Coordinates of C-alpha atoms and ligand atoms in Angstrom, one line a residue:
M45 CA 19.0 0.7 28.8
P46 CA 21.6 3.2 29.8
T47 CA 21.2 6.5 29.2
E48 CA 24.2 9.1 29.5
V49 CA 24.3 13.1 30.7
V50 CA 26.3 14.5 28.4
A51 CA 25.5 18.2 28.6
P52 CA 25.0 18.8 32.2
S53 CA 23.5 22.4 32.0
S54 CA 25.3 25.3 34.2
T55 CA 21.7 26.8 34.4
N56 CA 18.6 26.0 36.1
A57 CA 17.2 24.5 33.0
P58 CA 16.5 20.6 32.5
V59 CA 19.7 18.3 31.7
R60 CA 19.4 17.2 28.5
R61 CA 19.9 13.8 27.8
E62 CA 22.0 13.1 24.3
R63 CA 22.1 9.2 24.6
Y64 CA 18.3 7.2 24.7
D65 CA 17.2 4.1 24.7
A66 CA 15.1 5.0 21.5
I67 CA 14.6 7.7 19.4
I68 CA 11.5 8.1 17.0
V69 CA 11.4 10.2 14.0
G70 CA 7.9 12.2 13.2
A71 CA 5.5 13.2 15.5
G72 CA 2.1 12.4 13.2
I73 CA -0.2 10.1 14.7
T74 CA 1.9 7.1 14.7
G75 CA 4.9 8.7 16.3
L76 CA 3.1 9.8 19.1
Y77 CA 1.6 6.7 19.9
Q78 CA 4.9 5.2 20.2
L79 CA 6.5 7.9 22.4
H80 CA 3.3 6.7 24.6
R81 CA 3.7 3.1 24.7
L82 CA 7.8 3.3 25.2
R83 CA 7.7 6.0 28.1
Q84 CA 5.1 3.5 29.4
L85 CA 8.1 0.8 29.9
N86 CA 10.1 3.4 31.5
L87 CA 12.3 3.8 27.9
S88 CA 14.3 7.2 27.6
V89 CA 12.9 8.3 24.3
R90 CA 13.4 11.4 22.2
L91 CA 10.9 11.9 19.6
L92 CA 12.5 14.6 16.4
E93 CA 10.0 16.4 14.2
A94 CA 11.0 18.6 11.4
G95 CA 7.9 20.6 11.6
D96 CA 7.2 23.3 13.9
G97 CA 4.3 21.4 15.5
V98 CA 3.1 18.0 16.1
G99 CA 0.3 16.2 13.3
G100 CA 2.8 15.0 10.8
T101 CA 0.6 14.5 7.8
W102 CA -1.9 16.6 9.7
Y103 CA 0.4 19.2 10.3
W104 CA 1.9 19.8 7.0
N105 CA -1.2 19.4 4.9
R106 CA -2.8 22.7 5.8
Y107 CA -4.3 23.4 2.2
P108 CA -8.0 24.7 1.9
G109 CA -10.5 21.2 1.9
A110 CA -7.8 19.5 3.3
R111 CA -9.7 16.4 5.6
F112 CA -10.1 12.9 6.6
D113 CA -11.7 10.6 3.8
S114 CA -11.5 7.7 6.4
E115 CA -14.7 8.5 9.2
S116 CA -13.2 10.6 12.2
Y117 CA -13.6 8.4 14.6
T118 CA -12.6 5.3 13.1
Y119 CA -9.0 7.4 12.3
G120 CA -8.4 8.5 15.5
Y121 CA -6.8 6.7 18.6
M122 CA -9.0 3.7 20.1
F123 CA -6.2 2.6 23.0
S124 CA -7.8 5.0 25.0
K125 CA -11.1 5.7 26.9
E126 CA -10.1 8.7 28.5
L127 CA -9.2 10.3 24.8
Q128 CA -12.2 8.9 23.5
E129 CA -14.6 10.2 26.0
E130 CA -12.9 13.7 26.3
W131 CA -12.7 14.3 22.5
S132 CA -15.9 15.0 20.0
W133 CA -15.3 14.8 16.4
S134 CA -17.7 17.6 15.1
E135 CA -17.5 15.8 11.3
A136 CA -18.2 12.5 10.0
F137 CA -15.1 13.5 8.3
A138 CA -13.0 16.3 9.9
G139 CA -11.1 19.0 8.2
Q140 CA -7.3 19.6 8.7
P141 CA -7.7 22.1 11.5
E142 CA -10.1 19.9 13.7
V143 CA -7.0 17.4 12.9
E144 CA -4.2 19.2 13.7
R145 CA -6.8 20.2 17.0
Y146 CA -6.7 17.0 17.7
L147 CA -3.5 15.4 17.9
N148 CA -2.6 18.7 20.0
F149 CA -4.9 17.7 22.2
V150 CA -3.6 13.7 22.7
A151 CA -0.2 15.5 22.7
D152 CA -1.2 17.7 25.7
R153 CA -3.4 14.9 27.2
L154 CA -0.6 11.9 27.4
Q155 CA 2.0 14.9 28.3
L156 CA 4.1 13.7 25.6
R157 CA 5.4 17.5 24.5
G158 CA 8.5 17.1 27.3
D159 CA 10.4 14.5 25.3
I160 CA 9.3 16.1 21.5
E161 CA 11.6 18.0 19.9
L162 CA 10.3 20.2 17.0
G163 CA 12.0 21.7 13.9
T164 CA 14.6 18.9 14.4
R165 CA 14.6 17.2 11.2
V166 CA 16.6 14.0 11.0
A167 CA 19.4 14.1 8.1
A168 CA 21.1 10.9 9.0
A169 CA 21.2 7.8 11.3
H170 CA 24.0 5.1 11.0
F171 CA 24.7 1.9 13.2
D172 CA 27.8 1.7 15.0
E173 CA 28.8 -1.9 15.5
D174 CA 31.5 -1.5 18.7
S175 CA 28.2 0.7 20.9
N176 CA 25.5 -1.2 19.3
S177 CA 23.9 1.9 18.9
W178 CA 22.3 4.5 16.5
S179 CA 24.0 8.0 15.6
V180 CA 21.5 10.1 14.4
E181 CA 22.4 13.1 12.8
T182 CA 20.0 16.4 12.6
E183 CA 20.5 18.8 9.8
H184 CA 21.4 21.6 12.0
G185 CA 24.4 19.1 13.1
R186 CA 23.7 17.8 16.3
T187 CA 24.1 14.0 16.8
L188 CA 22.1 12.3 19.4
T189 CA 22.5 8.3 19.9
A190 CA 19.9 5.8 20.8
T191 CA 19.8 1.8 21.1
Y192 CA 16.8 2.0 19.1
F193 CA 15.8 4.1 16.1
I194 CA 12.1 4.1 14.8
T195 CA 10.9 5.8 12.1
A196 CA 7.3 6.8 12.0
V197 CA 7.2 9.3 9.3
G198 CA 4.4 8.8 7.2
I199 CA 3.6 7.2 3.6
L200 CA 2.9 10.6 2.2
S201 CA 5.3 12.7 3.6
A202 CA 7.9 13.6 0.5
P203 CA 6.3 16.2 -1.1
F204 CA 7.0 15.6 -5.0
T205 CA 7.9 18.6 -7.1
P206 CA 7.8 17.6 -10.8
P207 CA 10.6 18.3 -13.4
I208 CA 8.8 21.2 -14.6
P209 CA 11.6 23.5 -16.6
E210 CA 12.1 26.9 -15.0
I211 CA 9.9 25.8 -12.3
E212 CA 11.6 28.4 -10.1
G213 CA 11.0 31.4 -12.8
F214 CA 7.4 32.3 -12.2
D215 CA 7.4 35.6 -10.2
G216 CA 3.9 35.0 -8.5
E217 CA 3.0 33.1 -5.6
C218 CA 3.6 29.1 -5.5
F219 CA 2.7 26.6 -3.3
H220 CA 3.0 22.4 -2.9
T221 CA -0.3 21.4 -1.1
G222 CA 2.1 19.2 0.9
L223 CA 3.9 22.3 2.4
W224 CA 1.4 24.9 2.7
P225 CA 2.1 27.7 4.8
D226 CA 0.6 28.1 8.1
K227 CA -0.8 31.6 7.0
H228 CA -4.1 32.5 5.0
V229 CA -3.9 32.0 1.3
D230 CA -6.2 34.6 -0.4
F231 CA -7.5 33.5 -3.6
V232 CA -10.0 36.2 -4.1
G233 CA -9.7 38.0 -7.2
K234 CA -6.6 35.9 -8.0
R235 CA -6.0 34.0 -11.8
V236 CA -4.8 30.4 -9.9
A237 CA -3.6 27.6 -11.4
V238 CA -3.4 24.0 -9.8
V239 CA -1.3 21.4 -10.8
G240 CA -2.9 17.8 -10.3
T241 CA -5.8 15.9 -9.9
G242 CA -4.9 13.1 -7.0
S243 CA -7.0 13.6 -3.9
S244 CA -5.1 16.9 -3.0
G245 CA -5.9 18.4 -6.3
V246 CA -9.7 17.3 -5.8
Q247 CA -9.9 19.0 -2.4
I248 CA -8.3 22.3 -3.2
V249 CA -10.1 22.7 -6.2
P250 CA -13.9 23.7 -5.2
T251 CA -12.7 26.2 -2.9
I252 CA -10.3 28.1 -4.9
A253 CA -12.9 27.7 -7.8
E254 CA -15.2 29.9 -5.6
E255 CA -13.2 32.6 -4.4
A256 CA -10.4 33.1 -7.6
A257 CA -11.1 34.9 -10.3
S258 CA -9.9 32.0 -12.6
L259 CA -8.9 29.0 -11.9
T260 CA -7.0 26.4 -14.6
V261 CA -6.7 22.9 -13.5
F262 CA -4.1 21.3 -15.0
Q263 CA -5.3 17.4 -15.4
R264 CA -2.7 14.8 -16.5
T265 CA -4.7 11.7 -15.8
P266 CA -8.0 12.1 -14.5
N267 CA -9.5 10.0 -11.3
W268 CA -12.4 8.0 -11.0
C269 CA -13.8 10.6 -7.8
T270 CA -16.7 10.0 -5.8
P271 CA -18.8 12.1 -3.2
L272 CA -17.3 12.3 0.6
S273 CA -21.1 13.0 1.4
N274 CA -19.6 14.7 5.2
H275 CA -21.8 15.4 7.7
P276 CA -21.5 17.3 11.2
I277 CA -21.7 14.6 13.8
S278 CA -24.8 15.8 16.5
P279 CA -24.3 15.3 19.8
E280 CA -26.7 12.3 20.0
Q281 CA -24.6 10.9 17.3
A282 CA -21.3 11.4 19.5
R283 CA -22.8 9.6 22.3
V284 CA -24.0 6.8 20.2
I285 CA -20.4 6.2 18.8
R286 CA -18.6 6.6 22.2
K287 CA -21.2 4.0 23.0
H288 CA -20.1 1.4 20.6
Y289 CA -16.0 2.9 20.1
R290 CA -15.5 -0.8 21.2
E291 CA -17.2 -2.7 18.4
I292 CA -16.4 0.1 16.1
H293 CA -12.6 -1.0 16.7
R294 CA -13.6 -4.6 16.3
I295 CA -15.3 -3.8 12.9
C296 CA -12.3 -1.7 11.5
M297 CA -9.6 -4.8 12.5
A298 CA -11.7 -7.7 10.7
T299 CA -11.6 -5.6 7.5
P300 CA -8.7 -5.2 5.4
T301 CA -8.0 -2.2 5.1
G302 CA -8.9 -1.1 8.5
F303 CA -12.2 1.4 7.5
K304 CA -15.3 0.4 8.9
H305 CA -17.1 -0.7 5.7
T306 CA -17.5 -3.9 4.8
M307 CA -17.8 -5.6 1.1
R308 CA -21.2 -7.4 0.1
P309 CA -20.4 -10.9 -0.4
E310 CA -21.6 -11.7 -4.1
S311 CA -20.6 -10.8 -7.3
A312 CA -21.3 -8.0 -9.0
L313 CA -22.1 -9.9 -12.0
S314 CA -24.8 -12.1 -10.0
V315 CA -27.2 -10.0 -9.3
P316 CA -29.8 -8.4 -11.6
P317 CA -28.6 -5.3 -13.6
E318 CA -31.6 -3.2 -11.7
V319 CA -30.9 -4.7 -8.5
R320 CA -26.7 -3.8 -8.9
E321 CA -27.8 -0.2 -10.5
A322 CA -29.6 0.6 -7.4
Y323 CA -27.0 -0.4 -5.1
F324 CA -24.0 1.3 -6.9
E325 CA -26.5 4.6 -6.8
Q326 CA -26.8 4.0 -2.9
I327 CA -23.5 3.3 -2.0
Y328 CA -22.4 6.2 -4.2
G329 CA -24.8 8.6 -2.0
E330 CA -23.1 7.4 1.2
P331 CA -20.1 8.7 3.0
G332 CA -17.4 8.0 2.7
M333 CA -15.5 4.9 1.1
T334 CA -18.4 2.9 0.5
M335 CA -18.2 3.1 -3.2
I336 CA -15.0 1.0 -2.8
F337 CA -15.2 -0.9 0.2
K338 CA -18.7 -1.6 0.4
N339 CA -19.1 -2.6 -2.7
F340 CA -19.8 -6.3 -4.4
C341 CA -16.7 -8.5 -3.3
D342 CA -15.1 -8.8 -6.7
I343 CA -14.8 -5.4 -8.1
S344 CA -10.8 -5.7 -7.3
T345 CA -10.2 -9.1 -8.8
D346 CA -12.9 -9.4 -11.7
Q347 CA -12.0 -7.1 -14.4
S348 CA -16.0 -7.5 -15.8
A349 CA -17.2 -6.7 -12.5
N350 CA -14.7 -3.0 -12.4
D351 CA -16.0 -2.6 -15.8
L352 CA -19.6 -2.1 -14.5
V353 CA -18.5 0.2 -11.7
T354 CA -16.5 2.4 -14.0
D355 CA -19.0 2.1 -16.5
F356 CA -21.6 3.6 -13.4
L357 CA -19.7 6.1 -12.3
A358 CA -18.4 7.6 -15.9
R359 CA -22.5 7.9 -16.0
K360 CA -22.2 10.2 -13.3
I361 CA -19.8 12.3 -14.5
K362 CA -21.6 13.3 -17.6
Q363 CA -24.1 14.0 -15.4
R364 CA -23.0 16.5 -13.0
V365 CA -20.5 18.1 -15.6
H366 CA -22.6 20.2 -18.1
D367 CA -20.0 20.4 -21.2
P368 CA -19.7 16.8 -22.8
R369 CA -16.0 17.6 -23.8
V370 CA -15.1 18.6 -20.2
A371 CA -17.0 15.4 -18.8
D372 CA -15.1 13.3 -21.4
M373 CA -11.8 14.7 -20.5
L374 CA -12.8 14.0 -16.7
I375 CA -13.4 10.6 -17.2
P376 CA -10.2 7.8 -16.6
K377 CA -9.6 6.4 -19.5
D378 CA -6.3 3.9 -18.2
H379 CA -6.9 2.7 -15.4
G380 CA -10.2 0.9 -13.6
Y381 CA -12.0 1.9 -10.3
G382 CA -9.8 1.6 -7.2
F383 CA -6.8 0.8 -9.3
K384 CA -5.5 4.0 -7.7
R385 CA -6.7 5.3 -4.2
P386 CA -9.9 7.3 -5.5
P387 CA -10.4 10.7 -4.3
Q388 CA -13.4 11.5 -2.2
E389 CA -15.0 14.7 -3.4
N390 CA -17.3 17.7 -2.0
G391 CA -18.6 19.7 -5.6
Y392 CA -15.2 18.8 -7.8
Y393 CA -17.4 18.0 -10.8
E394 CA -19.6 21.0 -10.6
A395 CA -16.5 23.3 -10.3
F396 CA -16.1 22.6 -13.9
N397 CA -19.4 23.9 -14.9
R398 CA -18.5 27.5 -13.6
D399 CA -17.5 30.1 -16.0
N400 CA -14.3 31.4 -14.1
V401 CA -12.9 27.4 -14.1
E402 CA -10.8 25.7 -17.4
L403 CA -9.5 22.3 -17.7
V404 CA -6.5 21.5 -19.3
S405 CA -5.4 18.3 -20.2
L406 CA -1.7 18.0 -20.2
F407 CA -1.7 15.1 -22.9
D408 CA -3.1 17.7 -25.7
E409 CA -1.9 20.7 -24.2
P410 CA 1.8 19.7 -22.0
I411 CA 3.1 22.8 -19.9
E412 CA 6.5 23.5 -21.4
R413 CA 8.0 25.5 -18.9
F414 CA 7.2 28.5 -15.9
V415 CA 7.6 32.1 -17.3
P416 CA 7.7 35.0 -15.1
E417 CA 3.8 35.7 -15.5
G418 CA 2.7 32.0 -15.4
I419 CA 2.6 29.1 -17.8
Q420 CA 3.6 28.6 -21.0
T421 CA 2.2 25.4 -22.5
A422 CA 2.4 23.9 -25.6
T423 CA 0.0 26.7 -27.4
R424 CA -0.3 29.5 -25.6
T425 CA 0.9 31.3 -22.5
I426 CA -1.8 31.5 -19.1
A427 CA -1.3 34.4 -17.0
L428 CA -1.0 33.5 -13.2
D429 CA -1.2 35.1 -9.9
M430 CA -0.5 31.9 -8.1
I431 CA 0.6 28.4 -8.9
I432 CA -0.6 25.4 -6.7
L433 CA 1.5 22.4 -7.1
A434 CA -1.0 18.9 -6.2
T435 CA 1.9 17.2 -7.7
G436 CA 1.5 14.5 -4.9
F437 CA 4.6 12.5 -2.9
D438 CA 7.7 10.2 -3.3
A439 CA 5.3 7.8 -1.7
V440 CA 5.7 5.3 1.2
T441 CA 9.8 4.9 1.1
G442 CA 10.1 9.0 0.0
T443 CA 10.8 10.2 3.8
I444 CA 13.0 7.0 5.0
L445 CA 15.2 7.6 2.1
R446 CA 15.5 10.5 2.3
M447 CA 17.9 10.5 5.3
D448 CA 20.7 8.9 4.9
I449 CA 20.0 5.7 7.0
R450 CA 22.9 3.2 7.2
G451 CA 23.4 -0.5 9.0
T452 CA 26.4 -2.7 9.6
G453 CA 29.4 -2.2 7.6
G454 CA 28.1 1.2 6.7
R455 CA 25.3 -0.3 4.2
R456 CA 23.1 2.5 3.0
L457 CA 19.3 1.5 3.3
K458 CA 18.8 3.6 -0.2
D459 CA 21.4 1.2 -1.7
Q460 CA 19.7 -2.5 -0.2
W461 CA 16.2 -0.8 -1.4
A462 CA 17.5 0.2 -5.0
D463 CA 15.5 -2.3 -6.4
G464 CA 12.2 -1.5 -4.1
P465 CA 11.8 -2.0 -0.4
H466 CA 12.5 -5.3 1.3
T467 CA 11.6 -5.6 4.8
Y468 CA 10.4 -8.5 7.5
L469 CA 7.3 -7.7 8.4
G470 CA 7.4 -4.3 7.0
I471 CA 9.0 -3.4 10.3
F472 CA 12.7 -5.0 10.0
A473 CA 15.5 -4.5 7.4
E474 CA 18.4 -7.0 7.3
R475 CA 21.2 -5.7 8.6
F476 CA 20.2 -2.5 10.4
P477 CA 19.6 -3.9 13.4
N478 CA 17.5 -2.0 16.2
L479 CA 16.0 -0.3 13.5
F480 CA 12.2 -0.4 13.8
I481 CA 10.2 1.1 10.4
I482 CA 6.7 1.7 11.4
G483 CA 3.7 2.5 9.1
G484 CA 6.2 2.2 6.0
P485 CA 6.2 -0.1 3.0
Q486 CA 5.4 -3.7 2.8
S487 CA 2.8 -3.3 5.6
S488 CA 0.7 0.0 4.9
L489 CA -3.1 -0.1 3.8
G490 CA -5.9 2.1 3.3
N491 CA -6.8 3.5 7.2
N492 CA -3.1 3.2 8.3
P493 CA -3.3 4.2 12.1
R494 CA -5.2 0.8 12.3
L495 CA -2.4 -0.4 11.1
T496 CA 0.0 1.4 13.2
E497 CA -1.2 0.8 16.5
V498 CA -1.2 -3.1 15.6
Q499 CA 2.6 -2.4 14.9
V500 CA 3.3 0.4 17.9
D501 CA 1.8 -2.2 20.6
W502 CA 3.9 -5.0 19.0
V503 CA 7.1 -3.0 18.8
A504 CA 6.6 -1.7 22.7
H505 CA 6.0 -5.5 23.4
C506 CA 8.8 -6.7 22.0
L507 CA 10.9 -4.0 23.4
S508 CA 9.6 -4.5 27.1
L509 CA 10.5 -8.5 26.5
M510 CA 14.1 -7.7 25.3
K511 CA 14.4 -5.2 28.4
A512 CA 13.0 -8.1 30.4
R513 CA 15.8 -10.3 28.9
G514 CA 18.6 -8.2 28.9
D515 CA 18.9 -8.2 25.2
N516 CA 19.6 -5.2 23.2
R517 CA 19.9 -6.7 19.5
I518 CA 17.5 -7.7 17.2
E519 CA 17.7 -7.8 13.9
A520 CA 15.6 -9.8 10.7
T521 CA 17.3 -12.9 9.1
S522 CA 17.9 -12.9 5.3
E523 CA 15.7 -15.9 4.9
A524 CA 12.6 -14.1 6.7
V525 CA 13.1 -11.0 4.8
D526 CA 12.5 -13.2 1.6
E527 CA 9.8 -14.9 2.6
W528 CA 7.9 -11.4 3.4
F529 CA 8.8 -10.5 0.1
E530 CA 6.8 -13.4 -1.3
H531 CA 3.9 -13.2 1.1
V532 CA 3.8 -9.5 0.2
Q533 CA 4.0 -9.8 -3.6
E534 CA 1.6 -12.7 -3.4
G535 CA -1.0 -10.6 -2.2
A536 CA -0.6 -7.9 -4.7
S537 CA -0.5 -10.4 -7.3
K538 CA -4.5 -11.1 -6.6
V539 CA -5.8 -7.3 -7.3
L540 CA -6.1 -6.2 -11.0
N541 CA -4.0 -2.9 -10.3
K542 CA -0.9 -4.4 -11.0
D543 CA -0.5 -2.4 -14.1
A544 CA -1.8 0.9 -13.1
K545 CA 0.4 4.0 -12.9
A546 CA -0.2 4.7 -8.7
W547 CA 2.2 6.0 -6.4
A548 CA 1.5 2.7 -4.6
Y549 CA 4.2 1.3 -7.3
G550 CA 6.1 4.4 -7.1
S551 CA 5.3 4.8 -10.7
N552 CA 4.9 8.5 -9.7
I553 CA 8.2 9.5 -9.4
P554 CA 10.8 9.6 -12.7
G555 CA 13.4 6.9 -12.0
K556 CA 11.8 5.2 -9.0
K557 CA 12.2 1.6 -9.5
R558 CA 8.7 -0.1 -9.9
A559 CA 7.8 -2.3 -6.9
F560 CA 4.8 -2.8 -4.8
L561 CA 4.9 0.0 -1.9
L562 CA 1.7 -1.6 0.4
Y563 CA 0.4 -4.8 1.9
A564 CA -2.4 -6.0 0.1
N565 CA -2.8 -9.2 2.3
G566 CA -5.1 -7.1 4.6
L567 CA -5.1 -6.0 8.2
P568 CA -6.5 -8.7 9.7
T569 CA -4.1 -11.6 8.4
Y570 CA -1.4 -8.7 9.5
A571 CA -2.1 -8.5 12.8
S572 CA -2.7 -12.7 13.8
F573 CA 0.8 -12.6 11.5
L574 CA 2.8 -10.2 14.1
S575 CA 1.1 -12.2 16.9
E576 CA 2.0 -15.9 15.9
V577 CA 5.7 -14.4 15.3
E578 CA 5.8 -13.2 19.0
K579 CA 4.1 -16.1 19.9
D580 CA 6.3 -18.2 18.1
G581 CA 9.8 -16.7 19.9
Y582 CA 10.0 -14.1 17.5
R583 CA 10.8 -15.9 14.5
G584 CA 12.8 -14.5 11.4
L585 CA 14.7 -12.4 14.2
S586 CA 17.5 -12.3 15.9
L587 CA 17.5 -11.3 19.3
S588 CA 20.9 -10.9 21.7
W589 CA 22.6 -8.9 24.0
H590 CA 25.8 -6.8 22.7
P591 CA 28.3 -5.3 25.6
G592 CA 29.0 -2.2 23.4
K593 CA 31.6 -0.1 24.9
E594 CA 28.7 2.2 26.3
T595 CA 27.2 -0.3 28.0
L596 CA 30.0 -2.6 29.9
D597 CA 30.3 -0.6 32.7
D598 CA 26.1 -0.9 33.2
D599 CA 26.0 -4.7 32.8
A600 CA 27.5 -5.2 36.8
S601 CA 24.5 -2.9 37.6
L602 CA 21.7 -5.0 36.2
P603 CA 19.4 -7.7 38.9
A604 CA 20.8 -11.2 39.3
S605 CA 17.3 -12.7 38.4
I606 CA 17.7 -11.2 34.5
S607 CA 19.3 -13.6 32.5
R608 CA 21.2 -12.0 29.5
S609 CA 21.1 -14.2 26.5
G610 CA 24.6 -13.7 25.4
G611 CA 26.3 -16.0 23.6
P612 CA 25.1 -17.4 20.2
N613 CA 22.2 -15.1 18.9
I614 CA 18.7 -16.8 19.4
V615 CA 17.6 -17.7 15.7
T616 CA 14.2 -18.9 15.1
A617 CA 12.9 -19.5 11.8
A618 CA 11.0 -17.1 9.4
H619 CA 7.0 -17.8 8.7
G620 CA 7.2 -21.2 6.5
A621 CA 10.5 -21.6 7.0
A622 CA 12.4 -24.9 8.1
Ligands
NA7_131 P1 -1.1 12.1 -5.7 O1 -2.8 11.3 -5.6 O2 -0.2 11.2 -5.9 O3 -1.6 12.8 -6.9 C1 -0.6 13.8 -7.7 C2 -1.4 14.6 -9.1 O4 -0.2 15.5 -9.6 C3 -1.9 13.0 -10.2 O5 -2.9 14.2 -10.8 C4 -0.6 13.5 -10.8 O6 -0.8 13.1 -12.3 C5 0.1 15.0 -10.9 N1 1.1 15.1 -11.5 C6 2.7 14.4 -11.0 N2 3.3 15.0 -11.7 C7 2.7 15.8 -12.8 C8 3.3 16.6 -13.6 N3 4.7 16.1 -13.9 N4 3.2 16.8 -14.3 C9 1.5 17.7 -14.0 N5 0.8 16.5 -13.1 C10 1.4 16.2 -12.5 O7 -1.3 13.3 -4.7 P2 -2.2 13.7 -3.8 O8 -1.5 14.7 -2.8 O9 -3.5 14.6 -4.5 O10 -2.5 12.5 -2.9 C11 -1.8 11.5 -2.2 C12 -2.6 10.9 -1.7 O11 -3.2 11.8 -0.4 C13 -4.0 10.0 -1.6 O12 -3.8 9.0 -2.5 C14 -4.8 10.1 -0.4 O13 -4.7 8.8 -0.2 C15 -4.5 11.0 0.4 P3 -0.8 11.5 -12.6 O14 -1.8 10.9 -12.0 O15 0.6 11.2 -12.3 O16 -1.1 11.6 -13.9

């Protein structure tokens, strides 16, 4: 795996390599781990990160109230005993500042910073057939090359600003929750509006309600929100968690979504109403995603079972919100429970009992435009000092496709995925050799760090094997991509949310083709798929060696014991293929 020194320094500064074995994009939880694993293989790696700090999602989403909805100790890294022993989470669901501190701690502890370049957004990556390498261009016009190009950009990282007329015309402060500034934002005494009531809106509303002079919440679609029930982790609890990390990991890896919760095995319809009601009450009060992932096993597959949950949750909203008209506005009418990722809240419903908080339904009173003094709706002008856009993300494919990625023959990934993503294993795209997509479309599921650790390990193992064999090119076959597509669709067809207007289908973005973007067959199925592919000699993938202009000289230096596969590509059958 050659590297090339192209920028010898005339000073004593370290020489900068501009050619690498691998370039990783994104210094979030996935990218940091991928960097660590590839460095263990002695590959030369550069990680490029758009932000000025590490953390990814937890760097950008620093709005007040941002926090985990996965248990802290199930979201963090689980590959290292040292990291687990040296870090203590202070809360069951850590807030953004603590998560960002954690990821900085990891970057320091694993000594990753020397290979990370911050403030460097990747604009384009083009595969060059002749050199068998990726040419990666930053938005500042610098070009780096690498044999392997690895995206670890997260699924909720391309903030979406809705096409509201004259959105630039507001004279006050305006922030997107996904691009929150790294400074104190003061709400005290201000007239504030929040547009959007997904997880971000639901998290930020209670804080602003307490501090602002007035808060107007613009809601298009209400969500089924349940209490997060966060709590501090005592030193004794931390000790128990540390002791049981292995067991916690095993449990998470055995659940479909990577959370620690397991579904109750009976149907919601099979138990007496009073038993069901008591159980709903219990899991409503328990911390975290229990209402969705500890519920009866058929709530996502049987409409009648789902109706029982929504009936319970609607009653809860009516109990918690004093004004029946506002309570009714907050009850979803267009989707069942779990059809969209349900926000976890901390005093969200109670915020609407305050005199300084108003809920505006965009169906009754649409926003016409932003004006210098605030927001003009169909019926009035609302004067504001600050507008917060909690309007979500071009999810899963957004950040990948905002880069101009081109494969063989100059083919653009954006064109190839115009009708939705097509991958093999969620990792490979046909005709994009040596591109690895980690934590992206057709693989992502609930508690994503548990998924991406599997992918990162698998990719690291694959590259180590390629290195040992002398291969330097890997590409998915067309049959394998088609079969993965069928496998992903089959999983999606089993759940009730097929018609939901959710980011998981891309339907929150005007003009985005509707396609299922995630993976619904479950983490254990995914993980066993990956290991079977490996055991079957990387079936569905073509591994080969390409000389490439820049690697010819290097060939002679290879130890004789390492054989080049050379010659015809090794193509093995995809899952289920002949
Ligand atoms: P979400 O969940 O996509 O929520 C975005 C919100 O913004 C949602 O309420 C949208 O309403 C609303 N929205 C979007 N476009 C508009 C326009 N044009 N006008 C008014 N309102 C609009 O993003 P979040 O950041 O809250 O959460 C993302 C994920 O982060 C979440 O699922 C968790 O996994 C963590 P809509 O529902 O589309 O009618």
